[in-house]
Amino acid sequence: MSRPKYAQVIDDEQAEHHSAGHSAGPSPFSYQAKELEMVVEERDMNFVKNNGVQRIAEGLKTDLNSGIGDQIPDSERILAFGRNVFPETLPASFWVLWWEALHDETLIILMVAAIISIVLGVSIGDDRGTDWIEGFAILVAVFLVSGVTAGNDWHKDQKFRKLNKIREMKMIKVIRHGTRKTTPNDSLLVGDVILLETGDAIPADILFVHGHDLKVDMSSMTGESELVLVDEHNPFLLAGCRVMEGSCSGIVIAVGIHSQWGKIKLELDEEVEDTPLQNKLTNLADFIGKVGMFGAILLFVVCVMIYTIGHYAIDKEEWDSSAVTDILDYLIVSISLICVAVPEGLPLAVTISLAYSMFEMMKDNNLVRHLAACETMGGATNICSDKTGTLTENKMKVLTLWMGGKDCAAKDNLPISGQLLHSLATGISINSTAYLTQEDGKELVIGSTTEGAMIKYLRDIGVDYQEVRNKVPVKKVYPFSSLSKRMATAIATGSSTVFLVKGAAEVLVESCESYQDENGEAKPLDRSIAENKIKELASQGLRTLCIAYAVFPQDIELPAEIPETQLTLTAILGIKDPVRASVPNAVLACRGAGITVRMVTGDNSYTARHIAKECHILTEDGTVLEGPVFRKMTDEQIDEILPRLQVLARSSPNDKLRLVNRLKAAREVVASTGDGTNDAPQLKAADVGFSMGITGTEVAKEASDIILLDDNFTSIVKAVMWGRNVYDSIRKFLQLQLTVNLAAMVVAFVGAVSNGESPLKSVQLLWVNLIMDTFAGN
């Protein structure tokens, strides 16, 4: 039964057809989908140079600054260039699945035997009017069993398709109608101005417009492992690739099947791999089936021997046609016993249980990417959790500042000079990528919530962060590094180049040689005063960030790394991020279930200790370590301290990876969380990797097994619950399955040995199989 391999998607012919039906006039666009598709495929720099990005944008009826407007309806763009959806394999119909189910070898043998029984019953049976009924009943039972199996398979396939659609949905940052907003990846249009940052997946083929030090992992398209620098000279960003460094804006020029990734997906035929539990239970089912086959053969042999000895050796009867019918009945009963013995519902029960758990976990804000994670979470013994957004609410607010050598409450008027306020406003506004937007009447932070808290603070003191950004020319952006715990932006001001730096206060203060006093003038810094202030704020559970800058000559050759000397301290900010109300009880529940929870954070040990105690993670005999100390320890020293290690502060992604590997070496089942691009290795290394749905980068999400849609630790605990539910459900089904199968086999065999024939007829055995195996598996 042949069928199309892929679902239909809008292509050029469809677009032309629809366009012809909707409009008799020429296309409002200067380019066609096929033309732009070839430009990307051939990396046609002559096209880009001859037309220019500005002219290409005009030809696509968009604006590089304000994005798509109202002049062209979205429907016309879709008709001309297609939608950003990729082809998917069509689901098998119920009838195809039924046909495949009927190809089971056991059922084929049973159908052949049933047909022979019908023929013999009609032709040579003692009562030709009724002897065919049993064979016919067997055929009906076979069709029922196979039909129910096909129905279960079809239902399972529909569930997984629904989940895949949800799993593939991503939110993309774009500019439309002059406003920055987020939109689902399948609503992306040709002409959209898109904003990409480190860790983002590229959702369509894009032409680079403006950016800073953009490096892209093109290995999924080219096979090359080296990062590719994308700029005006190499402006093509391909769908399916990932931004590993830098940020940029670009214009979408090809979507869906017209993108290079879409064309590749047309050739792919992805197979869903079974989980370890499914493989184990399939092997178990095969073993039970072999035992059942041995029992069935033994039953047939015993029945034939008893029949032969009784009729021909003892009773001295003559051979007649009724013997063929009797022996055929024994064969049918034996084959039916095989059907009962083979627990075909066992693998199905696992799949149904996993699928059910996946959908229930979805309701609990766990988006499962890999099916095996459902079952693995049931055996988790360790959870290594981030702090920010997972244990805390991720609702940042600046509470206090240390500026000009003084403490300043955020709610008070700042007793500082205009110069110092200017340094603070510039250091926050320029050296950040987050922005505020309105959606459905609510204010949203797009980007880092920490940066969002700082620009909200600027707004509260009367500073427009966007106006500051528009006034200051940027020379180079150094993205945040989880290793150096800082980010920087180089700007041109008069005759100088100024590096605006922000990062972890305890790290950045070590690089500061001076600070700005209340008049904005640089004075020598007594580091001990700043360090004590950081400890004071951190001991209150506040995140501490430092705003600093360094001045260099304008003609300086910009270094590859952020300067770590000659910094001037502008301010130390204390930012409050409350612990989620549900977390302390969730941590206690984990402890009661035999699961150790460890906090792994980039914050300093004072902040980490305070939050860990509040969450009930840190106990009296627990140990707090900082990343720099952890890195110097040998594996043996780490293994010795592991049972007591509850908090790892000032940690880097490599520290997380090493911790996960040492726990796995100790035969622990480890779940770990991560949100950054550099967290990908440890998310892959963990038995179950959890990425953050709100703050996580696309790289982290792709490396993870489960995405926490609400970034909430409590959702991890619910994942453990559903994982254990899978094992509990399978254990109950196994108990039922083996009890019924063993009982049927024993009754049939003992009855045959003692009475010469099985007390359970073939139709009865098939009905037992239908009710207790196929239906019970569902």
CSV table of N, CA and C in Angstrom, one decimal, residues 303-328 330:
chain,number,residue,atom,x,y,z
A,303,CYS,N,0.1,-34.1,22.9
A,303,CYS,CA,-1.3,-34.4,22.5
A,303,CYS,C,-1.3,-35.4,21.3
A,304,VAL,N,-0.4,-35.3,20.3
A,304,VAL,CA,-0.4,-36.2,19.2
A,304,VAL,C,0.0,-37.6,19.7
A,305,MET,N,1.0,-37.7,20.6
A,305,MET,CA,1.4,-39.0,21.1
A,305,MET,C,0.3,-39.7,21.8
A,306,ILE,N,-0.4,-38.9,22.7
A,306,ILE,CA,-1.5,-39.5,23.5
A,306,ILE,C,-2.6,-39.9,22.6
A,307,TYR,N,-2.9,-39.1,21.6
A,307,TYR,CA,-4.0,-39.5,20.6
A,307,TYR,C,-3.6,-40.7,19.8
A,308,THR,N,-2.3,-40.7,19.3
A,308,THR,CA,-1.9,-41.9,18.5
A,308,THR,C,-1.9,-43.2,19.3
A,309,ILE,N,-1.3,-43.1,20.5
A,309,ILE,CA,-1.2,-44.3,21.3
A,309,ILE,C,-2.6,-44.8,21.7
A,310,GLY,N,-3.5,-43.8,22.1
A,310,GLY,CA,-4.8,-44.2,22.6
A,310,GLY,C,-5.6,-44.8,21.5
A,311,HIS,N,-5.6,-44.2,20.3
A,311,HIS,CA,-6.5,-44.7,19.2
A,311,HIS,C,-5.9,-45.8,18.4
A,312,TYR,N,-4.6,-45.9,18.2
A,312,TYR,CA,-4.0,-46.9,17.3
A,312,TYR,C,-3.2,-48.0,18.0
A,313,ALA,N,-2.6,-47.7,19.1
A,313,ALA,CA,-1.9,-48.7,19.8
A,313,ALA,C,-2.7,-49.5,20.8
A,314,ILE,N,-3.6,-48.7,21.5
A,314,ILE,CA,-4.5,-49.4,22.5
A,314,ILE,C,-5.8,-49.8,21.9
A,315,ASP,N,-6.5,-48.9,21.3
A,315,ASP,CA,-7.9,-49.2,20.8
A,315,ASP,C,-7.8,-49.9,19.4
A,316,LYS,N,-6.7,-49.9,18.8
A,316,LYS,CA,-6.5,-50.6,17.5
A,316,LYS,C,-7.5,-50.1,16.4
A,317,GLU,N,-7.7,-48.7,16.4
A,317,GLU,CA,-8.6,-48.2,15.4
A,317,GLU,C,-7.9,-48.0,14.1
A,318,GLU,N,-8.8,-47.9,13.0
A,318,GLU,CA,-8.3,-47.7,11.6
A,318,GLU,C,-8.1,-46.2,11.4
A,319,TRP,N,-7.1,-45.9,10.6
A,319,TRP,CA,-6.9,-44.5,10.2
A,319,TRP,C,-8.0,-44.0,9.4
A,320,ASP,N,-8.6,-42.8,9.7
A,320,ASP,CA,-9.6,-42.2,8.9
A,320,ASP,C,-9.4,-40.7,8.8
A,321,SER,N,-10.2,-40.0,8.1
A,321,SER,CA,-10.1,-38.5,7.9
A,321,SER,C,-10.3,-37.7,9.2
A,322,SER,N,-11.0,-38.3,10.1
A,322,SER,CA,-11.2,-37.5,11.4
A,322,SER,C,-10.0,-37.3,12.1
A,323,ALA,N,-9.0,-38.2,11.9
A,323,ALA,CA,-7.7,-38.0,12.6
A,323,ALA,C,-7.0,-36.7,12.2
A,324,VAL,N,-7.1,-36.4,10.9
A,324,VAL,CA,-6.5,-35.1,10.4
A,324,VAL,C,-7.1,-33.9,11.1
A,325,THR,N,-8.5,-34.0,11.2
A,325,THR,CA,-9.2,-32.8,11.9
A,325,THR,C,-8.7,-32.7,13.3
A,326,ASP,N,-8.6,-33.9,14.0
A,326,ASP,CA,-8.2,-33.8,15.5
A,326,ASP,C,-6.8,-33.3,15.6
A,327,ILE,N,-5.9,-33.8,14.8
A,327,ILE,CA,-4.5,-33.3,14.8
A,327,ILE,C,-4.4,-31.8,14.5
A,328,LEU,N,-5.2,-31.4,13.5
A,328,LEU,CA,-5.2,-30.0,13.2
A,328,LEU,C,-5.7,-29.1,14.3
A,330,TYR,N,-5.2,-29.9,17.5
A,330,TYR,CA,-4.1,-29.8,18.4
A,330,TYR,C,-3.1,-28.7,17.9
